[in-house]
CSV table of C-alpha atoms and ligand atoms in Angstrom, one decimal:
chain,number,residue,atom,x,y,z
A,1,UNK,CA,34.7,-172.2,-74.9
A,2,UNK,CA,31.0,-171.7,-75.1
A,3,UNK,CA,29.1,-168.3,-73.6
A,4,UNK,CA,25.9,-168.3,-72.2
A,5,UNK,CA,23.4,-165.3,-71.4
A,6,UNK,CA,23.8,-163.7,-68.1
A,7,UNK,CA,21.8,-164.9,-65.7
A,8,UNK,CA,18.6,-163.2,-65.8
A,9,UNK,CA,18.5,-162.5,-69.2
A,10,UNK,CA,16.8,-163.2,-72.4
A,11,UNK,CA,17.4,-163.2,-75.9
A,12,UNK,CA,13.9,-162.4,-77.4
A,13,UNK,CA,13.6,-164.0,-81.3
A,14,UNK,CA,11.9,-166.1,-83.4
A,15,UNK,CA,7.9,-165.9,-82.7
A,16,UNK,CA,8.5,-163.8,-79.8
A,17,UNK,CA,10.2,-161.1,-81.4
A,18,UNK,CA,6.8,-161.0,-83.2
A,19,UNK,CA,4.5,-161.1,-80.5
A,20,UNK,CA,6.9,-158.4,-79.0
A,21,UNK,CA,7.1,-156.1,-82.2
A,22,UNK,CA,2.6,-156.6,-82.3
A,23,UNK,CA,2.5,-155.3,-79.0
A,24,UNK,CA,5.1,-152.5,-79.1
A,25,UNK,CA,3.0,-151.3,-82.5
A,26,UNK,CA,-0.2,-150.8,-80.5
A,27,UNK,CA,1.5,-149.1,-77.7
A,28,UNK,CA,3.2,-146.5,-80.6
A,29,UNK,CA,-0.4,-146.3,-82.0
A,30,UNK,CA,-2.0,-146.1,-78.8
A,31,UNK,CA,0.5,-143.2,-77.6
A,32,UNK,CA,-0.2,-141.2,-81.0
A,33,UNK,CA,-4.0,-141.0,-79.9
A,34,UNK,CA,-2.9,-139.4,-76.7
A,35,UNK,CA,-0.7,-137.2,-77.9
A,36,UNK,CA,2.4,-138.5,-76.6
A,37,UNK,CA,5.5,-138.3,-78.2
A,38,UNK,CA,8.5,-140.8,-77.8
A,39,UNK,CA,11.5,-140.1,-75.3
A,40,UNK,CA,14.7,-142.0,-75.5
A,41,UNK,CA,17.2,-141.3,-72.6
A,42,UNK,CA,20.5,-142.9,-71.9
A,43,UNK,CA,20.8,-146.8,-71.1
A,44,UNK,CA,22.7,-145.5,-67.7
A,45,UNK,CA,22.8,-142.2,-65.6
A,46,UNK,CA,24.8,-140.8,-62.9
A,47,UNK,CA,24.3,-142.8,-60.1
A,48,UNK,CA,22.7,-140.1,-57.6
A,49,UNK,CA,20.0,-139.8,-60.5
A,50,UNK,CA,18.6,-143.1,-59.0
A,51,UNK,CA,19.9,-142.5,-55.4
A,52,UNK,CA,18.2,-139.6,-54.6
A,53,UNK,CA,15.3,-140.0,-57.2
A,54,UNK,CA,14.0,-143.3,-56.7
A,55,UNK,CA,15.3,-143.3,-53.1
A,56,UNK,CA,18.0,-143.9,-50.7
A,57,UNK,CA,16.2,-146.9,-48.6
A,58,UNK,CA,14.1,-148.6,-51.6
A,59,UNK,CA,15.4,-152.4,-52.4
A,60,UNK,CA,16.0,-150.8,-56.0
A,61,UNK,CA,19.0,-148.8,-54.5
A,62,UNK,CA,20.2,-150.5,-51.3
A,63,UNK,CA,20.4,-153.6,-53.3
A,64,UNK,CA,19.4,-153.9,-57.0
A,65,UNK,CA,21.4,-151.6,-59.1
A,66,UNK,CA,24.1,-152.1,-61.7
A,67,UNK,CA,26.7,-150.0,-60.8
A,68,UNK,CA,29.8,-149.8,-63.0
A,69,UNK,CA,33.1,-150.0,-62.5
A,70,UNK,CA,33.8,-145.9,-62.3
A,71,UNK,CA,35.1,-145.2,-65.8
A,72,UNK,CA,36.6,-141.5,-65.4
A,73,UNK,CA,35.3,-139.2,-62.6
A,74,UNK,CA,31.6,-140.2,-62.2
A,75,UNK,CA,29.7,-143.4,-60.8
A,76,UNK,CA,26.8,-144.7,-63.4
A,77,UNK,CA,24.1,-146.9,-62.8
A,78,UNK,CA,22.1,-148.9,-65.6
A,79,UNK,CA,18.7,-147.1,-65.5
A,80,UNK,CA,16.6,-149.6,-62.8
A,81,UNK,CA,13.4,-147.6,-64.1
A,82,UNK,CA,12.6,-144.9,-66.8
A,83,UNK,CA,11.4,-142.5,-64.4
A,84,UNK,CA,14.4,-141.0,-63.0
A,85,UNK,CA,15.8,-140.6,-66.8
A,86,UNK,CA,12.9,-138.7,-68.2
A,87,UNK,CA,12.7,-136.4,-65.1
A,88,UNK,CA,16.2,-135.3,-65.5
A,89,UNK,CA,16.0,-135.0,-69.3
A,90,UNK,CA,12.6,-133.3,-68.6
A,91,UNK,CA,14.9,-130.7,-66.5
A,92,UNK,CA,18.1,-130.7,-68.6
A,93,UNK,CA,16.0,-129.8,-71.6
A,94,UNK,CA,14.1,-127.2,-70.8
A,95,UNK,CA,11.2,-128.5,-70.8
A,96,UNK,CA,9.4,-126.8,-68.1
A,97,UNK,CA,9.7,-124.0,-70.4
A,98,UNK,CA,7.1,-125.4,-72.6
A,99,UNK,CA,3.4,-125.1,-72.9
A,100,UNK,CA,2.1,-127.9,-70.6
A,101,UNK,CA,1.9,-130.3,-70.0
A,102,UNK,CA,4.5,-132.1,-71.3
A,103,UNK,CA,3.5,-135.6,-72.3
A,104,UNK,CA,6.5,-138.5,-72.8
A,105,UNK,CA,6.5,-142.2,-73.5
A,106,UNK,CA,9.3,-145.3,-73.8
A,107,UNK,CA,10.1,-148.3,-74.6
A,108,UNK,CA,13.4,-149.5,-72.9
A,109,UNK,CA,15.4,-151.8,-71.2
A,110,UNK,CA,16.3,-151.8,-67.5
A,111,UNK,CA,18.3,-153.7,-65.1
A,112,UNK,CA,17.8,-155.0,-61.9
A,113,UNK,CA,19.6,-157.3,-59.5
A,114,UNK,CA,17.3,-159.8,-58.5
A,115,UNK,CA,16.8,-163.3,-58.0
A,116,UNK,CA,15.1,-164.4,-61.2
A,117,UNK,CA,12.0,-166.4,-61.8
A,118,UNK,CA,9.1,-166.6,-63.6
A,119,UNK,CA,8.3,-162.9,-64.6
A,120,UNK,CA,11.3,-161.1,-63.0
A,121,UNK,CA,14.7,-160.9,-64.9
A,122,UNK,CA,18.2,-158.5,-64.5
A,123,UNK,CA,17.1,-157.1,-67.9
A,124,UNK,CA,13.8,-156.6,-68.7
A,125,UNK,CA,11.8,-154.2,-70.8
A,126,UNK,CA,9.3,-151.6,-69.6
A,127,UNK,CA,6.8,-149.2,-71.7
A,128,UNK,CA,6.3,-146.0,-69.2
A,129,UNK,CA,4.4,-142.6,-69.5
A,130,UNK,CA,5.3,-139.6,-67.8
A,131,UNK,CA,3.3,-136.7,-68.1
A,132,UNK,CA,4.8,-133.5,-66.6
A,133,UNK,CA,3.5,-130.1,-65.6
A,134,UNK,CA,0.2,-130.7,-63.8
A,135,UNK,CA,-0.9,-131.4,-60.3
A,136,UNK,CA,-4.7,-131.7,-61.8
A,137,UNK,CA,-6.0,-135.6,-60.9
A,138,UNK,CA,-7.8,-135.4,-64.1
A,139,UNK,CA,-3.7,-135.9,-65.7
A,140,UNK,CA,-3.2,-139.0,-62.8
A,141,UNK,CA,-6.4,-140.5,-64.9
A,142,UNK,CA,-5.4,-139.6,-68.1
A,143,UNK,CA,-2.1,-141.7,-67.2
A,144,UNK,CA,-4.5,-144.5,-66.2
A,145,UNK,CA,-6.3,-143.8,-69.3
A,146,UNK,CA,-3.4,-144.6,-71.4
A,147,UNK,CA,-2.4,-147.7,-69.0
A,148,UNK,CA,-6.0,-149.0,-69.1
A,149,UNK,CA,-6.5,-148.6,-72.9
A,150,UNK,CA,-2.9,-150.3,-73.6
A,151,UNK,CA,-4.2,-153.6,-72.2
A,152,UNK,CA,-7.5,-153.7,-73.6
A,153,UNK,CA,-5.7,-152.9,-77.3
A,154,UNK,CA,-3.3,-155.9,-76.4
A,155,UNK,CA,-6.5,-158.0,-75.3
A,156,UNK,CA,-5.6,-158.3,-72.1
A,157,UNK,CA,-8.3,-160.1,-69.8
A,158,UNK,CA,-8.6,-160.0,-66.0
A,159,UNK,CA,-6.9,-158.0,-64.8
A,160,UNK,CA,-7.8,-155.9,-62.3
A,161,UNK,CA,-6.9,-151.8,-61.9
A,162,UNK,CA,-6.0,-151.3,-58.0
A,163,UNK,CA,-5.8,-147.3,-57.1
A,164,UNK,CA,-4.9,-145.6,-53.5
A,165,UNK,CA,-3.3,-142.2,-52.2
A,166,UNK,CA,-0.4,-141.4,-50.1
A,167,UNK,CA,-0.7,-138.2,-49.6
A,168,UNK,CA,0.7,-135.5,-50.3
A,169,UNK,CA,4.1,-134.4,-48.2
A,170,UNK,CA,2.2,-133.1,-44.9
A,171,UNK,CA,0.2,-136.5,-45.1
A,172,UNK,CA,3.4,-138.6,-45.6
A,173,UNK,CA,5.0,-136.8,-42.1
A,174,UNK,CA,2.0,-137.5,-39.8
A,175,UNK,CA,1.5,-141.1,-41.4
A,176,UNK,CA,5.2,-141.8,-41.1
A,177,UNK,CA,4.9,-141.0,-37.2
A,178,UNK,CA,1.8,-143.0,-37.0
A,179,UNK,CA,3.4,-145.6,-38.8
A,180,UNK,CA,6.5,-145.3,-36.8
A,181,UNK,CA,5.4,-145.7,-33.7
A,182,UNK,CA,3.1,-148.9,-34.4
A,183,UNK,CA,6.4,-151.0,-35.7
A,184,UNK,CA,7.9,-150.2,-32.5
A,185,UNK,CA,5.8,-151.8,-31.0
A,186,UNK,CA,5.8,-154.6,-33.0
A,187,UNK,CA,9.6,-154.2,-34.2
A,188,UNK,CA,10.6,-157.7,-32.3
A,189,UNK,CA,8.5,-159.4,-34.6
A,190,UNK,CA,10.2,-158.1,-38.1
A,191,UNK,CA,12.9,-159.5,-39.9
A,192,UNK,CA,16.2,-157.4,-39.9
A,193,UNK,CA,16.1,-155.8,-43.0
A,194,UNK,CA,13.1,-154.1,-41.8
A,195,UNK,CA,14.4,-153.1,-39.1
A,196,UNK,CA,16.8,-151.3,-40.6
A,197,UNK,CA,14.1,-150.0,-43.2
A,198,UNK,CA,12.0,-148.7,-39.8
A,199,UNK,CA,14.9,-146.7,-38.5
A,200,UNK,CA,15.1,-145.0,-42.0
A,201,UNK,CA,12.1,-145.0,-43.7
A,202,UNK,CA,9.2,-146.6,-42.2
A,203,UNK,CA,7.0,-146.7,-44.9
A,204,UNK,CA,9.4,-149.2,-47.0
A,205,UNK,CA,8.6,-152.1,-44.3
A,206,UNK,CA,5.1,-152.2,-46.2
A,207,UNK,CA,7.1,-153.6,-49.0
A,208,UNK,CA,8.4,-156.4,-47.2
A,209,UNK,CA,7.8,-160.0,-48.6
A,210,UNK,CA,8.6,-161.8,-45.7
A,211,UNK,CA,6.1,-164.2,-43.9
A,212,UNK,CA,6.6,-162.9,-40.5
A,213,UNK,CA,6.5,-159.3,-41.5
A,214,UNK,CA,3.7,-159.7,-43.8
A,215,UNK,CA,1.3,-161.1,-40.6
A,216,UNK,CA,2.6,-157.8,-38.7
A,217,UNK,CA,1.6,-155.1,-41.8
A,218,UNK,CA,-1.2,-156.9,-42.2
A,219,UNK,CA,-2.8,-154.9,-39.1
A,220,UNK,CA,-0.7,-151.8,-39.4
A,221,UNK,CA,-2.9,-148.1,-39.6
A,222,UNK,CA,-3.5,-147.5,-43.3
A,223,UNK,CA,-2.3,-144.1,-44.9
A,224,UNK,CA,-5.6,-142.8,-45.9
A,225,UNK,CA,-6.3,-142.4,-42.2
A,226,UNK,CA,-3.6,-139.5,-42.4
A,227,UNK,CA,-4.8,-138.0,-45.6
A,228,UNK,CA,-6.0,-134.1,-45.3
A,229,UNK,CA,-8.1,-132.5,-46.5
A,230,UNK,CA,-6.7,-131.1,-50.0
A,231,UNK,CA,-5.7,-134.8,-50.7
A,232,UNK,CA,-8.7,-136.4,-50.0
A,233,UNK,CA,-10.8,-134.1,-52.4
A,234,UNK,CA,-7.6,-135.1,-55.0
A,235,UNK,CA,-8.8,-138.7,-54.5
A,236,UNK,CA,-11.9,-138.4,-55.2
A,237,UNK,CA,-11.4,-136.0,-58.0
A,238,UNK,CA,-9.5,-139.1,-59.4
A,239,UNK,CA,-12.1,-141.4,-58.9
A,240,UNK,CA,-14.5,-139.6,-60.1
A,241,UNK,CA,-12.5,-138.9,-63.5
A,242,UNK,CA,-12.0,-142.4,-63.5
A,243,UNK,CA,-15.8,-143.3,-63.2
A,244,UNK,CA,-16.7,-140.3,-66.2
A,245,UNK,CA,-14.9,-142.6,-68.5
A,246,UNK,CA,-15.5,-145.6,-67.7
A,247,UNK,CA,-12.6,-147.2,-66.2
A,248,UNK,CA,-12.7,-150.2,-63.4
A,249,UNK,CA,-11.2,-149.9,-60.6
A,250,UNK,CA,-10.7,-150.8,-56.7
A,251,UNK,CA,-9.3,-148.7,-53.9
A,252,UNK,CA,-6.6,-150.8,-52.3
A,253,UNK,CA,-5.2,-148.9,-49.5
A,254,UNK,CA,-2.5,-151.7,-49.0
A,255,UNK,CA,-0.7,-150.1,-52.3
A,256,UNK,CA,2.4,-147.9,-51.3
A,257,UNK,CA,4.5,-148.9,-54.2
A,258,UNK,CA,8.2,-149.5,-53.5
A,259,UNK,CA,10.0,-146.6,-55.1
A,260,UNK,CA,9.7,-143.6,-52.6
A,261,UNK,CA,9.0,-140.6,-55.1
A,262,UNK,CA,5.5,-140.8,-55.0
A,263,UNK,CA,2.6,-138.8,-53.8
A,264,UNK,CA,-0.5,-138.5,-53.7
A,265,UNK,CA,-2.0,-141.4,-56.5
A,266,UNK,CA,-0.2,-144.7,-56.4
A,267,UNK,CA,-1.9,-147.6,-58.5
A,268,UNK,CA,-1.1,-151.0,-59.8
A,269,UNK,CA,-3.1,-153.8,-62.4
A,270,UNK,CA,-2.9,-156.9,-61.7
A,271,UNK,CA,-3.1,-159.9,-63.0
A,272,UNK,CA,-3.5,-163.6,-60.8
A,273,UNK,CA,-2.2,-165.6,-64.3
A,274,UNK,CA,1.3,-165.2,-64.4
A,275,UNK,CA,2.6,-166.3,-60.3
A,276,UNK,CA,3.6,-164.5,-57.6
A,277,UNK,CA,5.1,-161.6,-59.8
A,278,UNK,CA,1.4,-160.4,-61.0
A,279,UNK,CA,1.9,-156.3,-61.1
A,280,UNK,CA,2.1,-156.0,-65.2
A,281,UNK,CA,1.9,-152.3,-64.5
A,282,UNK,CA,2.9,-149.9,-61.7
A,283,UNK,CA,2.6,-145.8,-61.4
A,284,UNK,CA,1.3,-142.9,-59.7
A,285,UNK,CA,2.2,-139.4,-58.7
A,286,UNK,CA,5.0,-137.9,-57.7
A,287,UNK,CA,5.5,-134.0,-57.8
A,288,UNK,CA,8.7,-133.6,-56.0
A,289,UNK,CA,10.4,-135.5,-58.0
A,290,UNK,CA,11.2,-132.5,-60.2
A,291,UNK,CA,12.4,-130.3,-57.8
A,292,UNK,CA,14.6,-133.0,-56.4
A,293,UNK,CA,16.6,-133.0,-59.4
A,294,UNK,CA,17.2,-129.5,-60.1
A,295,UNK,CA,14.0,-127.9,-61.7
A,296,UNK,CA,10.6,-126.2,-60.7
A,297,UNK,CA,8.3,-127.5,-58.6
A,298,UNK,CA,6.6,-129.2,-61.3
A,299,UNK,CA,3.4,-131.9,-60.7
A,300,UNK,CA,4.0,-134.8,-63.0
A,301,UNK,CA,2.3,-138.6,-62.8
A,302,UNK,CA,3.1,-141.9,-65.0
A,303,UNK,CA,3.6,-145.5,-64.6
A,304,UNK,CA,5.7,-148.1,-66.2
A,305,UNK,CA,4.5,-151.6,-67.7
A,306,UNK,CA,6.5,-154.7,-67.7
A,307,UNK,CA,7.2,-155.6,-71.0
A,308,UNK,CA,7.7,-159.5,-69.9
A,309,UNK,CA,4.8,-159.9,-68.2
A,310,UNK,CA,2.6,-158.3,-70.4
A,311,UNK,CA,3.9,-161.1,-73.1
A,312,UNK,CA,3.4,-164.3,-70.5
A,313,UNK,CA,-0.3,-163.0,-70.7
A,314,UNK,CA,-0.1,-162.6,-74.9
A,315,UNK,CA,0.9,-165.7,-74.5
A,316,UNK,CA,-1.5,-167.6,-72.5
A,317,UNK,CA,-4.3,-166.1,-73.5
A,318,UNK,CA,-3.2,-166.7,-77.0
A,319,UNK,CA,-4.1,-163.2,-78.0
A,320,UNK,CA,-2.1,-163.3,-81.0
A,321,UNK,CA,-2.0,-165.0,-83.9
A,322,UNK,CA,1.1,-166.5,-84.8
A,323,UNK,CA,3.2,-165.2,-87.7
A,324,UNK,CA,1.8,-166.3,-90.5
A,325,UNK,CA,3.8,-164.6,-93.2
A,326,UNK,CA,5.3,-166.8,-95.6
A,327,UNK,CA,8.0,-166.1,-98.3
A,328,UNK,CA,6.2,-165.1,-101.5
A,329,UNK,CA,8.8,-166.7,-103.7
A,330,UNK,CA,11.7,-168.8,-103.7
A,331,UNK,CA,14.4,-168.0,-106.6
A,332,UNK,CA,16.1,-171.7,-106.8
A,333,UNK,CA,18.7,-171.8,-109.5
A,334,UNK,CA,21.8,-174.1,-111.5
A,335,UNK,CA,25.1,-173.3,-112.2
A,336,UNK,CA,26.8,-169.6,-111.7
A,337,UNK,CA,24.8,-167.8,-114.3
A,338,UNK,CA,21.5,-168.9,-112.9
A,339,UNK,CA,22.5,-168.2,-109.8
A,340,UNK,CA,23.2,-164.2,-110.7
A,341,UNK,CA,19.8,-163.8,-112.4
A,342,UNK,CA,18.2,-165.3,-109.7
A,343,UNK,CA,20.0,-162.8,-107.1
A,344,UNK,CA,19.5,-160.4,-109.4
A,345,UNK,CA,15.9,-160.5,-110.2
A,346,UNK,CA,15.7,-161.5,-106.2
A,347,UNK,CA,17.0,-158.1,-105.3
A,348,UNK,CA,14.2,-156.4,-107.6
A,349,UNK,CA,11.6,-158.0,-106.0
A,350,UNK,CA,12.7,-156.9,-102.9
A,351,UNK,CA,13.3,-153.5,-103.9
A,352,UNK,CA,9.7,-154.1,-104.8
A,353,UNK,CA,8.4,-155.2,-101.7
A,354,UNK,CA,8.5,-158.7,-102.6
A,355,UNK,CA,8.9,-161.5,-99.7
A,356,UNK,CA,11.8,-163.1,-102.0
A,357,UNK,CA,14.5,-165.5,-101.3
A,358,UNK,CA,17.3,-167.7,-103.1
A,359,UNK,CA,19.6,-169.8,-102.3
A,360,UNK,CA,23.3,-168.7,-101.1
A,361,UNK,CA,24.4,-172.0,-100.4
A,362,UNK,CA,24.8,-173.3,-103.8
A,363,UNK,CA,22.6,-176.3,-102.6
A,364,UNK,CA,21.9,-178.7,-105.1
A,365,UNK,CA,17.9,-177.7,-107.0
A,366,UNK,CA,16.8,-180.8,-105.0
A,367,UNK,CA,17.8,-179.6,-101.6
A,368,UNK,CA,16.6,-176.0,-103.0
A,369,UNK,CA,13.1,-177.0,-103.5
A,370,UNK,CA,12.8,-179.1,-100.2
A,371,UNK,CA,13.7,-175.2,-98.2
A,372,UNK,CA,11.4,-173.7,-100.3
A,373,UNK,CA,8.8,-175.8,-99.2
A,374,UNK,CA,10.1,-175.9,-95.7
A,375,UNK,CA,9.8,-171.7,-95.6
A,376,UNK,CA,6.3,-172.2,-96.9
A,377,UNK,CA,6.6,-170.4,-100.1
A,378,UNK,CA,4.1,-169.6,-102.6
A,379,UNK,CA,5.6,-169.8,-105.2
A,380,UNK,CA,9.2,-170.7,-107.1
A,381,UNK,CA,11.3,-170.8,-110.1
A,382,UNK,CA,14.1,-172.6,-110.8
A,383,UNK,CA,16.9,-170.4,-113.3
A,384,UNK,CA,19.7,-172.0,-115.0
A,385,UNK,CA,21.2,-171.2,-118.2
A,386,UNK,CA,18.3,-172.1,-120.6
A,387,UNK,CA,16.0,-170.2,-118.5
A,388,UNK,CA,18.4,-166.7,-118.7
A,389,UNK,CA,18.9,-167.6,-122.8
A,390,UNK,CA,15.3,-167.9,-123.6
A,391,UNK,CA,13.6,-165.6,-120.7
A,392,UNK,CA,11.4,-168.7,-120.2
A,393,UNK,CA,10.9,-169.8,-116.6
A,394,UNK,CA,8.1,-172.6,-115.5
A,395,UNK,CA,6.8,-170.5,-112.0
A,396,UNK,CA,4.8,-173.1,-109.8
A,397,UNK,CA,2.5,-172.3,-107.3
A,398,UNK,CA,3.2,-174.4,-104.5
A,399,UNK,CA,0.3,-174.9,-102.4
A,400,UNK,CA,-1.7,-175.9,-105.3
A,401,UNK,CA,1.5,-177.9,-107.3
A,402,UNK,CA,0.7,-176.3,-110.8
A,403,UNK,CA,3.0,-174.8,-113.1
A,404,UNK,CA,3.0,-172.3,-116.1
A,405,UNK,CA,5.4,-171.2,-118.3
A,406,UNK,CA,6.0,-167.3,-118.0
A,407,UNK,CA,8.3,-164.7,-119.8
A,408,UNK,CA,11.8,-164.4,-117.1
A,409,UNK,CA,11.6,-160.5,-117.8
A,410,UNK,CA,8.2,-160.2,-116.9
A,411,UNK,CA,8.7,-162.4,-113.4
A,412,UNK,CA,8.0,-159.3,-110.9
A,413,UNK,CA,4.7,-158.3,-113.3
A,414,UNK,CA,3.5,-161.7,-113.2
A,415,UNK,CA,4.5,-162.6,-109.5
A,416,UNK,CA,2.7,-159.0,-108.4
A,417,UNK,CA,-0.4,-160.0,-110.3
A,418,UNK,CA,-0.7,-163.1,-108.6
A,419,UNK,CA,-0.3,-161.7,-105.2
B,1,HAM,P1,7.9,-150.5,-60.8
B,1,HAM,O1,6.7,-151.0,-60.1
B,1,HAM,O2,9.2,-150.7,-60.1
B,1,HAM,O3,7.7,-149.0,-61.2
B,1,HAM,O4,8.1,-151.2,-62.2
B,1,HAM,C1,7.0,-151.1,-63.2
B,1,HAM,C2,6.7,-152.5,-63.8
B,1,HAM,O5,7.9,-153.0,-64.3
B,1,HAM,C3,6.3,-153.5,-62.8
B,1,HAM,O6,4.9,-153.5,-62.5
B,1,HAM,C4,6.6,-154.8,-63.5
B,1,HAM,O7,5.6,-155.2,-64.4
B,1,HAM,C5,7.9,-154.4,-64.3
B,1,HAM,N1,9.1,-154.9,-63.6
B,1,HAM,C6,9.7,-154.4,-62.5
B,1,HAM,N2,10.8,-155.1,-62.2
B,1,HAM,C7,10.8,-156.2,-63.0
B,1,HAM,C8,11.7,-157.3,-63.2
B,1,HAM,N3,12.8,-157.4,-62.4
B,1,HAM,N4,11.5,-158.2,-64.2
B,1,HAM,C9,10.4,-158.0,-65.0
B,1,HAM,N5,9.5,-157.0,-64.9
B,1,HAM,C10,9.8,-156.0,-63.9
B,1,HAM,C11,8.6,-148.2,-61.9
B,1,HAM,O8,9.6,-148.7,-62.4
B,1,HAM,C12,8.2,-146.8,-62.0
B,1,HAM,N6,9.3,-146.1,-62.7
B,1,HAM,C13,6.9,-146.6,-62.6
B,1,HAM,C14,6.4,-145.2,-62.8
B,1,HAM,C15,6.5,-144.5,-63.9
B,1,HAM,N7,5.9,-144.5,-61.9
B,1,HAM,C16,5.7,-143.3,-62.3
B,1,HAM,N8,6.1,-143.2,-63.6
């Protein structure tokens, strides 16, 4: 019998593990300098977290989530976002009761179920920010901030920072109507999934990736038509935060996002380097979200990053170096009482900080010498019995093939010298 990964999925070693571990550091550093602090939440949530947060009619819901077998007297869903989990931990906690605002990061996994290809798994990873307790646009660019300084740390090139505005709920009703009224009259022309989406929530048909319903929301009204006049000025308060430090960016009206908490700020970078699955990096506003799940109206704005995507783009634009870390010294050694000094004095140097390894294998020294040079070590010894009764041992340096004779006892002093 032989297993494989679930579709969809990815075991993440070797090099990448790495490249994955780089980039996770300089999204821990880069959070420190914002003064935001880590959240971990549960790997799955009561299913009406995700219903009613991220939203009854969004493809995430009616189709993508991993619902599990009901296991006593609730449903639970594998978190399809970090979002949902940080708002209700946000209210669980207390949080609200704070000074504000209240400023959380993560690194986690999440499940989807869609059809996979290059950029888009069942599992993938995503680093988020929510920051809660604030309906100030100087806090939806500070999120941006953090977004936009993650993927110049990284090294990220080309990729551009698209921004727009829904609205706030007043906005939302009048564009919905607007909206509303202009698939009707195109309705004939839509595929049936939208037509479903119209009667429900007419806003989620802008999502739609279908040809035929792409031409059709191509021409439809945009929402900054309906915006008043309290969310206009929020706009351009963003935009004009945005400009003070220096950050790029494009108004894209055609950016709703697909998960229907948000309000006001929505925005998305983008990348044209990885396919057809570009967004590394989705987010924006959503101040009811809060309320919806039990606590004060609270304002709050984040975004999420796609883990995988941002490493296609590590990887293609070979922005960094592979691991170069070698063993510092191999501990080869003959018969049963070189082999105890050597794990021994191996377990010292590790103690000791010491890249150190021996052989567990009881190869022969031969085959010993041929892994050492195989893992690249710097160095290596060879123990057997006349090394132990003499505390003699000949250490060589690989790279450049010499060898000196040094005292056994004094192996960690003379290997830390030389380091
Ligand atoms: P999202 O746009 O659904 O937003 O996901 C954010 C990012 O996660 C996407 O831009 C993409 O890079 C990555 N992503 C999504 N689905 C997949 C997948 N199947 N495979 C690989 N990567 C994927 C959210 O999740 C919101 N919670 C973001 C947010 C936080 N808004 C406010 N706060």
């Amino acid at each position: 019998m032989s297993f494989k990964a679930p579709r969809g999925t990815k075991d993440i070693f070797g090099e990448d593990i790495f490249f994955w571990q780089k980039v996770e550091c300089i999204l821990r550093n880069i959070c420190e300098s914002f003064c935001i602090s880590e959240i971990r939440t549960p790997v799955f949530e009561q299913t009406e977290l995700f219903q009613r947060g991220v939203g009854e009619t969004t493809d995430i819901v009616t189709k993508e989530m991993y619902t599990l077998e009901k296991k006593g007297s609730e449903s639970v869903t594998l978190k399809p976002e970090g979002t949902a989990g940080a708002a209700r931990a946000f209210v669980e906690n207390s949080m609200y009761a704070n000074p504000q605002p209240t400023k959380l990061y993560y690194i986690t996994p999440a499940f989807r179920y869609e059809r996979p290809q290059a950029g888009r798994q069942r599992q993938f990873h995503q680093f988020g920010v929510e920051i809660f307790g604030s309906y100030d646009a100087s806090c939806d660019a500070e999120a941006i901030s953090v977004a936009y300084e993650a993927l110049n740390k990284i090294g990220i090139k080309n990729i551009e920072l698209k921004i727009n505005s829904l609205g706030g709920n007043e906005c939302r009703k009048k564009y919905n109507g607007i909206l509303r009224d202009f698939i009707g009259r195109n309705i004939d022309n839509l595929c049936d999934d939208c037509r479903q989406r119209f009667e429900k929530n007419p806003l989620r048909v802008l999502d739609c990736k279908n040809e035929k319903c792409k031409n059709v929301i191509e021409n439809a009204p945009s929402v900054t038509e309906c915006l008043n006049k309290e969310c206009k000025a929020h706009f351009d308060e963003l935009k004009k935060n945005l400009d003070n430090m220096g950050i790029a960016y494009t108004v894209d009206p055609k950016i709703v996002r697909g998960l229907d908490y948000y309000t006001r700020t929505v925005f998305e970078f983008v990348s044209n380097e990885i396919g057809s699955q570009g967004t590394v990096c989705g987010g924006g506003r959503y101040d009811n979200l809060i309320g919806e799940c039990g606590g004060p109206e609270t304002g709050a704005v984040g975004f999420a990053m796609g883990l995988e995507r941002i490493m296609m783009l590590v990887k293609s634009q070979e922005l960094i170096e592979s691991n170069s870390k070698s063993v510092d010294i191999y501990i080869g050694s003959i018969g049963n009482e070189g082999f105890l000094k050597a794990q021994a004095i191996g377990y010292e140097l590790r103690k000791n900080g010491i890249r150190a390894e021996y052989d567990t294998l009881k190869r022969s020294v031969k085959a010993q010498l041929k892994y050492a040079n195989k893992i690249n070590a710097k160095y290596s010894v060879v123990i057997g019995e006349n090394e132990v009764q003499n505390d003699c041992v000949s250490l060589k340096n690989m790279k450049e093939s010499v060898q000196e004779e040094i005292k056994l006892s004094m192996l960690r002093d003379e290997i830390l010298k030389r380091l």
